[in-house]
PDB file of C-alpha atoms in Angstrom:
ATOM      1  CA  GLY A   1       9.148 -13.852  10.668  1.00 61.00           C
ATOM      2  CA  ALA A   2      10.106 -11.770  13.654  1.00 70.00           C
ATOM      3  CA  VAL A   3       8.652 -12.676  17.030  1.00 85.00           C
ATOM      4  CA  VAL A   4       7.054 -10.385  19.555  1.00 89.00           C
ATOM      5  CA  SER A   5       6.052 -11.847  22.882  1.00 91.00           C
ATOM      6  CA  GLN A   6       3.739 -10.452  25.510  1.00 94.00           C
ATOM      7  CA  HIS A   7       3.586 -11.416  29.157  1.00 95.00           C
ATOM      8  CA  PRO A   8       1.380 -12.226  30.899  1.00 95.00           C
ATOM      9  CA  SER A   9      -1.115 -13.552  28.367  1.00 93.00           C
ATOM     10  CA  TRP A  10      -3.855 -13.095  30.897  1.00 94.00           C
ATOM     11  CA  VAL A  11      -4.125 -11.495  34.314  1.00 96.00           C
ATOM     12  CA  ILE A  12      -6.843 -11.052  36.900  1.00 96.00           C
ATOM     13  CA  CYS A  13      -6.449  -8.377  39.530  1.00 95.00           C
ATOM     14  CA  LYS A  14      -8.412  -6.575  42.186  1.00 96.00           C
ATOM     15  CA  SER A  15      -9.696  -3.073  41.668  1.00 96.00           C
ATOM     16  CA  GLY A  16      -7.171  -0.468  42.770  1.00 96.00           C
ATOM     17  CA  THR A  17      -4.068  -2.502  42.047  1.00 96.00           C
ATOM     18  CA  SER A  18      -1.560  -1.853  39.271  1.00 97.00           C
ATOM     19  CA  VAL A  19      -0.727  -4.323  36.552  1.00 97.00           C
ATOM     20  CA  LYS A  20       2.328  -4.407  34.311  1.00 97.00           C
ATOM     21  CA  ILE A  21       2.303  -5.990  30.860  1.00 97.00           C
ATOM     22  CA  GLU A  22       5.565  -6.641  29.047  1.00 96.00           C
ATOM     23  CA  CYS A  23       6.159  -6.630  25.323  1.00 95.00           C
ATOM     24  CA  ARG A  24       9.424  -8.068  24.037  1.00 94.00           C
ATOM     25  CA  SER A  25      10.876  -8.330  20.562  1.00 90.00           C
ATOM     26  CA  LEU A  26      12.705 -11.636  20.682  1.00 89.00           C
ATOM     27  CA  ASP A  27      14.881 -11.603  17.577  1.00 83.00           C
ATOM     28  CA  PHE A  28      15.115  -7.979  16.486  1.00 83.00           C
ATOM     29  CA  GLN A  29      15.570  -4.530  17.934  1.00 85.00           C
ATOM     30  CA  ALA A  30      12.351  -2.576  18.039  1.00 84.00           C
ATOM     31  CA  THR A  31      12.889   1.148  17.744  1.00 81.00           C
ATOM     32  CA  THR A  32       9.166   1.729  17.854  1.00 86.00           C
ATOM     33  CA  MET A  33       6.461  -0.141  19.695  1.00 90.00           C
ATOM     34  CA  PHE A  34       2.729   0.429  19.640  1.00 91.00           C
ATOM     35  CA  TRP A  35       0.154  -0.411  22.269  1.00 95.00           C
ATOM     36  CA  TYR A  36      -3.437  -1.187  21.339  1.00 94.00           C
ATOM     37  CA  ARG A  37      -6.564  -1.932  23.251  1.00 94.00           C
ATOM     38  CA  GLN A  38      -9.369  -4.117  21.940  1.00 89.00           C
ATOM     39  CA  PHE A  39     -12.876  -4.199  23.344  1.00 81.00           C
ATOM     40  CA  PRO A  40     -15.185  -7.134  22.569  1.00 76.00           C
ATOM     41  CA  LYS A  41     -16.482  -6.956  19.006  1.00 73.00           C
ATOM     42  CA  LYS A  42     -14.628  -3.696  18.482  1.00 77.00           C
ATOM     43  CA  SER A  43     -11.585  -2.819  16.458  1.00 82.00           C
ATOM     44  CA  LEU A  44      -8.113  -2.421  17.894  1.00 87.00           C
ATOM     45  CA  MET A  45      -7.646   1.087  19.202  1.00 90.00           C
ATOM     46  CA  LEU A  46      -4.176   2.590  19.184  1.00 90.00           C
ATOM     47  CA  MET A  47      -3.351   3.839  22.660  1.00 94.00           C
ATOM     48  CA  ALA A  48       0.191   5.081  22.317  1.00 93.00           C
ATOM     49  CA  THR A  49       3.415   4.950  20.381  1.00 90.00           C
ATOM     50  CA  SER A  50       6.641   4.427  22.254  1.00 88.00           C
ATOM     51  CA  ASN A  51      10.123   5.034  20.971  1.00 84.00           C
ATOM     52  CA  GLU A  52      13.131   3.644  22.763  1.00 81.00           C
ATOM     53  CA  GLY A  53      14.611   6.132  25.195  1.00 81.00           C
ATOM     54  CA  SER A  54      11.918   8.775  24.879  1.00 83.00           C
ATOM     55  CA  LYS A  55       8.469   9.483  26.238  1.00 87.00           C
ATOM     56  CA  ALA A  56       5.520   7.736  24.697  1.00 91.00           C
ATOM     57  CA  THR A  57       3.128   9.623  22.449  1.00 91.00           C
ATOM     58  CA  TYR A  58      -0.440   9.016  23.554  1.00 94.00           C
ATOM     59  CA  GLU A  59      -3.507   9.129  21.351  1.00 91.00           C
ATOM     60  CA  GLN A  60      -6.259  11.565  22.125  1.00 91.00           C
ATOM     61  CA  GLY A  61      -8.441  10.420  24.965  1.00 92.00           C
ATOM     62  CA  VAL A  62      -5.904   8.025  26.483  1.00 94.00           C
ATOM     63  CA  GLU A  63      -4.923   8.925  30.045  1.00 94.00           C
ATOM     64  CA  LYS A  64      -1.150   9.153  30.351  1.00 93.00           C
ATOM     65  CA  ASP A  65      -1.185   8.777  34.106  1.00 94.00           C
ATOM     66  CA  LYS A  66      -3.447   5.773  33.890  1.00 96.00           C
ATOM     67  CA  PHE A  67      -1.530   3.876  31.250  1.00 96.00           C
ATOM     68  CA  LEU A  68       2.185   4.254  31.878  1.00 96.00           C
ATOM     69  CA  ILE A  69       4.386   3.177  29.017  1.00 94.00           C
ATOM     70  CA  ASN A  70       8.099   2.634  29.296  1.00 91.00           C
ATOM     71  CA  HIS A  71      10.410   1.675  26.437  1.00 88.00           C
ATOM     72  CA  ALA A  72      13.692   1.418  28.239  1.00 82.00           C
ATOM     73  CA  SER A  73      15.474  -0.851  25.790  1.00 89.00           C
ATOM     74  CA  LEU A  74      15.291  -1.810  22.143  1.00 88.00           C
ATOM     75  CA  THR A  75      13.682  -5.123  23.003  1.00 91.00           C
ATOM     76  CA  LEU A  76      11.294  -4.271  25.809  1.00 93.00           C
ATOM     77  CA  SER A  77       8.326  -1.995  26.301  1.00 94.00           C
ATOM     78  CA  THR A  78       6.022  -2.146  29.303  1.00 95.00           C
ATOM     79  CA  LEU A  79       2.467  -0.967  29.827  1.00 97.00           C
ATOM     80  CA  THR A  80       1.415  -0.408  33.420  1.00 97.00           C
ATOM     81  CA  VAL A  81      -2.262   0.024  34.140  1.00 97.00           C
ATOM     82  CA  THR A  82      -2.290   2.013  37.362  1.00 96.00           C
ATOM     83  CA  SER A  83      -5.057   1.766  39.933  1.00 96.00           C
ATOM     84  CA  ALA A  84      -6.984  -0.541  37.676  1.00 96.00           C
ATOM     85  CA  HIS A  85     -10.778  -0.524  37.674  1.00 96.00           C
ATOM     86  CA  PRO A  86     -13.286  -2.889  36.055  1.00 95.00           C
ATOM     87  CA  GLU A  87     -13.674  -0.568  33.061  1.00 94.00           C
ATOM     88  CA  ASP A  88      -9.972  -1.137  32.304  1.00 95.00           C
ATOM     89  CA  SER A  89     -10.715  -4.794  31.637  1.00 95.00           C
ATOM     90  CA  SER A  90      -9.761  -5.378  28.041  1.00 93.00           C
ATOM     91  CA  PHE A  91      -7.432  -7.109  25.626  1.00 92.00           C
ATOM     92  CA  TYR A  92      -4.140  -5.245  25.269  1.00 95.00           C
ATOM     93  CA  ILE A  93      -1.927  -5.873  22.265  1.00 94.00           C
ATOM     94  CA  CYS A  94       1.515  -4.579  21.432  1.00 94.00           C
ATOM     95  CA  SER A  95       3.313  -4.424  18.134  1.00 91.00           C
ATOM     96  CA  ALA A  96       6.884  -3.661  17.231  1.00 89.00           C
ATOM     97  CA  ASP A  97       8.704  -2.283  14.248  1.00 82.00           C
ATOM     98  CA  TRP A  98      12.412  -2.344  13.631  1.00 70.00           C
ATOM     99  CA  THR A  99      12.401   0.742  11.419  1.00 67.00           C
ATOM    100  CA  PRO A 100      12.765   4.215  12.973  1.00 61.00           C
ATOM    101  CA  GLY A 101       9.405   5.941  13.181  1.00 56.00           C
ATOM    102  CA  GLY A 102       7.525   2.722  12.684  1.00 52.00           C
ATOM    103  CA  THR A 103       7.253   2.785   8.939  1.00 56.00           C
ATOM    104  CA  GLY A 104       7.958  -0.833   8.204  1.00 65.00           C
ATOM    105  CA  GLU A 105       6.101  -4.040   8.831  1.00 74.00           C
ATOM    106  CA  LEU A 106       4.636  -4.482  12.256  1.00 81.00           C
ATOM    107  CA  PHE A 107       4.963  -7.666  14.277  1.00 86.00           C
ATOM    108  CA  PHE A 108       2.316  -8.251  16.899  1.00 89.00           C
ATOM    109  CA  GLY A 109       2.323  -9.906  20.278  1.00 91.00           C
ATOM    110  CA  GLU A 110      -0.271 -12.494  21.228  1.00 90.00           C
ATOM    111  CA  GLY A 111      -2.135 -10.034  23.414  1.00 92.00           C
ATOM    112  CA  SER A 112      -2.765  -9.812  27.150  1.00 95.00           C
ATOM    113  CA  ARG A 113      -6.238 -10.111  28.590  1.00 94.00           C
ATOM    114  CA  LEU A 114      -6.764  -8.049  31.715  1.00 95.00           C
ATOM    115  CA  THR A 115      -9.727  -8.668  33.974  1.00 95.00           C
ATOM    116  CA  VAL A 116     -10.221  -6.297  36.878  1.00 96.00           C
ATOM    117  CA  LEU A 117     -12.559  -7.527  39.597  1.00 95.00           C
TER     118      LEU A 117
ATOM    119  CA  GLY B   1     -11.049  10.860  10.954  1.00 82.00           C
ATOM    120  CA  ASP B   2      -9.881   7.746   9.183  1.00 87.00           C
ATOM    121  CA  SER B   3     -11.984   4.633   9.610  1.00 91.00           C
ATOM    122  CA  VAL B   4     -12.327   1.078   8.351  1.00 94.00           C
ATOM    123  CA  THR B   5     -15.567  -0.832   8.038  1.00 95.00           C
ATOM    124  CA  GLN B   6     -15.444  -4.530   7.447  1.00 94.00           C
ATOM    125  CA  MET B   7     -17.973  -7.258   7.091  1.00 87.00           C
ATOM    126  CA  GLU B   8     -19.568  -8.419  10.299  1.00 84.00           C
ATOM    127  CA  GLY B   9     -18.855 -11.980  11.202  1.00 85.00           C
ATOM    128  CA  PRO B  10     -18.703 -14.696  12.008  1.00 93.00           C
ATOM    129  CA  VAL B  11     -18.363 -16.329   8.622  1.00 96.00           C
ATOM    130  CA  THR B  12     -18.661 -20.100   8.345  1.00 97.00           C
ATOM    131  CA  LEU B  13     -17.728 -21.892   5.131  1.00 97.00           C
ATOM    132  CA  SER B  14     -17.100 -25.389   3.949  1.00 97.00           C
ATOM    133  CA  GLU B  15     -13.667 -26.378   2.723  1.00 97.00           C
ATOM    134  CA  GLU B  16     -12.969 -25.326  -0.889  1.00 96.00           C
ATOM    135  CA  ALA B  17     -15.658 -22.651  -0.805  1.00 97.00           C
ATOM    136  CA  PHE B  18     -15.042 -19.143  -2.163  1.00 98.00           C
ATOM    137  CA  LEU B  19     -14.343 -16.453   0.405  1.00 97.00           C
ATOM    138  CA  THR B  20     -15.034 -12.748   0.281  1.00 97.00           C
ATOM    139  CA  ILE B  21     -14.649 -10.460   3.263  1.00 97.00           C
ATOM    140  CA  ASN B  22     -15.692  -6.926   2.456  1.00 97.00           C
ATOM    141  CA  CYS B  23     -13.723  -3.919   3.629  1.00 97.00           C
ATOM    142  CA  THR B  24     -14.334  -0.257   2.913  1.00 97.00           C
ATOM    143  CA  TYR B  25     -12.482   2.720   4.241  1.00 96.00           C
ATOM    144  CA  THR B  26     -12.698   6.431   4.827  1.00 95.00           C
ATOM    145  CA  ALA B  27      -9.493   8.414   4.739  1.00 91.00           C
ATOM    146  CA  THR B  28      -8.053  11.722   3.697  1.00 83.00           C
ATOM    147  CA  GLY B  29      -5.362  11.407   1.114  1.00 80.00           C
ATOM    148  CA  TYR B  30      -4.115   8.087  -0.178  1.00 84.00           C
ATOM    149  CA  PRO B  31      -3.700   5.521   2.575  1.00 90.00           C
ATOM    150  CA  SER B  32      -1.910   2.215   2.455  1.00 90.00           C
ATOM    151  CA  LEU B  33      -4.247  -0.722   2.992  1.00 93.00           C
ATOM    152  CA  PHE B  34      -3.573  -3.960   4.825  1.00 93.00           C
ATOM    153  CA  TRP B  35      -5.121  -7.270   5.740  1.00 96.00           C
ATOM    154  CA  TYR B  36      -3.918  -8.888   8.946  1.00 94.00           C
ATOM    155  CA  VAL B  37      -4.758 -12.397  10.127  1.00 94.00           C
ATOM    156  CA  GLN B  38      -4.840 -13.685  13.681  1.00 90.00           C
ATOM    157  CA  TYR B  39      -4.742 -17.442  14.120  1.00 90.00           C
ATOM    158  CA  PRO B  40      -5.952 -18.863  17.444  1.00 85.00           C
ATOM    159  CA  GLY B  41      -3.479 -18.179  20.226  1.00 80.00           C
ATOM    160  CA  GLU B  42      -1.171 -16.100  18.042  1.00 83.00           C
ATOM    161  CA  GLY B  43      -0.515 -12.431  17.365  1.00 82.00           C
ATOM    162  CA  LEU B  44      -1.722 -10.587  14.288  1.00 87.00           C
ATOM    163  CA  GLN B  45       0.320 -11.272  11.158  1.00 89.00           C
ATOM    164  CA  LEU B  46       0.451  -9.239   8.010  1.00 90.00           C
ATOM    165  CA  LEU B  47      -1.336 -11.169   5.277  1.00 95.00           C
ATOM    166  CA  LEU B  48      -1.079  -8.732   2.395  1.00 95.00           C
ATOM    167  CA  LYS B  49      -0.966  -5.048   1.613  1.00 92.00           C
ATOM    168  CA  ALA B  50      -1.379  -2.497  -1.151  1.00 93.00           C
ATOM    169  CA  THR B  51       0.046   0.981  -1.151  1.00 89.00           C
ATOM    170  CA  LYS B  52      -1.639   2.670  -4.119  1.00 90.00           C
ATOM    171  CA  ALA B  53      -4.781   2.544  -6.210  1.00 93.00           C
ATOM    172  CA  ASP B  54      -5.230  -0.538  -8.399  1.00 95.00           C
ATOM    173  CA  ASP B  55      -2.444  -2.401  -6.589  1.00 95.00           C
ATOM    174  CA  LYS B  56      -3.267  -6.018  -5.842  1.00 97.00           C
ATOM    175  CA  GLY B  57      -1.861  -7.593  -2.713  1.00 96.00           C
ATOM    176  CA  SER B  58      -1.629 -11.365  -2.618  1.00 97.00           C
ATOM    177  CA  ASN B  59      -0.336 -14.038  -0.299  1.00 96.00           C
ATOM    178  CA  LYS B  60      -1.186 -17.666   0.509  1.00 95.00           C
ATOM    179  CA  GLY B  61      -3.920 -17.684  -2.119  1.00 97.00           C
ATOM    180  CA  PHE B  62      -5.591 -14.576  -0.709  1.00 98.00           C
ATOM    181  CA  GLU B  63      -5.970 -11.452  -2.833  1.00 98.00           C
ATOM    182  CA  ALA B  64      -7.233  -7.923  -2.340  1.00 98.00           C
ATOM    183  CA  THR B  65      -7.284  -5.033  -4.808  1.00 98.00           C
ATOM    184  CA  TYR B  66      -7.041  -1.386  -3.765  1.00 97.00           C
ATOM    185  CA  ARG B  67     -10.101   0.260  -5.337  1.00 96.00           C
ATOM    186  CA  LYS B  68      -9.943   4.007  -4.930  1.00 94.00           C
ATOM    187  CA  GLU B  69     -13.204   4.642  -6.768  1.00 94.00           C
ATOM    188  CA  THR B  70     -15.165   2.480  -4.344  1.00 96.00           C
ATOM    189  CA  THR B  71     -12.812   2.995  -1.368  1.00 96.00           C
ATOM    190  CA  SER B  72     -12.667  -0.742  -0.927  1.00 97.00           C
ATOM    191  CA  PHE B  73     -10.125  -3.469  -0.275  1.00 98.00           C
ATOM    192  CA  HIS B  74     -12.106  -6.702  -0.256  1.00 98.00           C
ATOM    193  CA  LEU B  75     -10.308  -9.908   0.691  1.00 98.00           C
ATOM    194  CA  GLU B  76     -10.880 -12.957  -1.514  1.00 98.00           C
ATOM    195  CA  LYS B  77      -9.738 -16.536  -1.749  1.00 98.00           C
ATOM    196  CA  GLY B  78     -10.901 -19.004  -4.334  1.00 97.00           C
ATOM    197  CA  SER B  79     -10.797 -22.144  -2.220  1.00 96.00           C
ATOM    198  CA  VAL B  80     -10.515 -21.952   1.546  1.00 97.00           C
ATOM    199  CA  GLN B  81      -8.972 -24.583   3.754  1.00 97.00           C
ATOM    200  CA  VAL B  82      -9.612 -25.549   7.359  1.00 97.00           C
ATOM    201  CA  SER B  83      -6.255 -23.976   8.217  1.00 96.00           C
ATOM    202  CA  ASP B  84      -7.569 -20.584   7.068  1.00 97.00           C
ATOM    203  CA  SER B  85      -9.831 -20.440  10.122  1.00 97.00           C
ATOM    204  CA  ALA B  86      -8.818 -17.243  11.892  1.00 96.00           C
ATOM    205  CA  VAL B  87      -9.821 -13.655  12.527  1.00 93.00           C
ATOM    206  CA  TYR B  88      -9.118 -11.271   9.657  1.00 96.00           C
ATOM    207  CA  PHE B  89      -8.565  -7.543  10.174  1.00 94.00           C
ATOM    208  CA  CYS B  90      -8.628  -4.885   7.497  1.00 96.00           C
ATOM    209  CA  ALA B  91      -6.524  -1.828   8.293  1.00 93.00           C
ATOM    210  CA  LEU B  92      -5.242   1.395   6.815  1.00 92.00           C
ATOM    211  CA  SER B  93      -2.387   3.753   7.423  1.00 87.00           C
ATOM    212  CA  ASP B  94      -2.140   7.232   6.061  1.00 79.00           C
ATOM    213  CA  ARG B  95       1.546   7.430   6.905  1.00 68.00           C
ATOM    214  CA  GLY B  96       2.809   5.293   4.047  1.00 56.00           C
ATOM    215  CA  GLY B  97       3.975   2.384   6.146  1.00 57.00           C
ATOM    216  CA  SER B  98       2.481   0.529   9.058  1.00 55.00           C
ATOM    217  CA  GLU B  99       2.616   3.507  11.372  1.00 65.00           C
ATOM    218  CA  LYS B 100      -0.567   4.272  13.252  1.00 76.00           C
ATOM    219  CA  LEU B 101      -2.747   1.613  11.751  1.00 86.00           C
ATOM    220  CA  VAL B 102      -6.509   2.072  11.919  1.00 89.00           C
ATOM    221  CA  PHE B 103      -8.219  -1.310  12.151  1.00 91.00           C
ATOM    222  CA  GLY B 104     -11.630  -2.666  11.332  1.00 93.00           C
ATOM    223  CA  LYS B 105     -13.446  -4.765  13.924  1.00 91.00           C
ATOM    224  CA  GLY B 106     -12.239  -8.065  12.568  1.00 92.00           C
ATOM    225  CA  THR B 107     -14.120 -10.915  10.906  1.00 94.00           C
ATOM    226  CA  LYS B 108     -13.947 -14.398  12.324  1.00 94.00           C
ATOM    227  CA  LEU B 109     -13.774 -17.098   9.678  1.00 96.00           C
ATOM    228  CA  THR B 110     -14.432 -20.749  10.434  1.00 96.00           C
ATOM    229  CA  VAL B 111     -13.843 -23.320   7.724  1.00 97.00           C
ATOM    230  CA  ASN B 112     -15.380 -26.739   8.252  1.00 96.00           C
ATOM    231  CA  PRO B 113     -14.016 -29.907   6.629  1.00 95.00           C
TER     232      PRO B 113
END
């Protein structure tokens, strides 16, 4: 199946710094990418939907200025956690879909674990 | 809003045992239902899906039937293998496809030889 890769797989940073997580579709063009956040023993929570070349659509309660999402090309979307704080520590997962609007099968990255000290 | 409730884990079974992981949902309209599996160190993968009532999704020996009357989509396998050890997520989408999936918390399955 199609491959989606996230980088880094884990990152530790100091409070107040910004961290960028990349999500790449390796063998297909992803018109739509989704970013999720997973807390321990909780379900994946959709944070935002990004479409190539346009602004991301954020879910209710997700701070746009805190979690910057860029989908500059059909194979790359980035999530930047700005001025990270310990409560931002979490497992972030991206998924990608090659169909416009994200109506096909999703392919998921391995996830990126962020720990903010 | 839409929600998915799945069986709390972890679940530990012996090889060749029967597996059931319960999943129930709450949704307006007629959602599509999915089971995803996450093997250690890998991303989530679609295991099976069903898009309308009474549909049965199946793959790799796993099955789940879309039961509208009980709002359930329980995952079953008749004889599990060690290689089935993974985390299983039940999910729904009310958009027809995989758009805006709502996930359950996940159930960790460990199969011992």
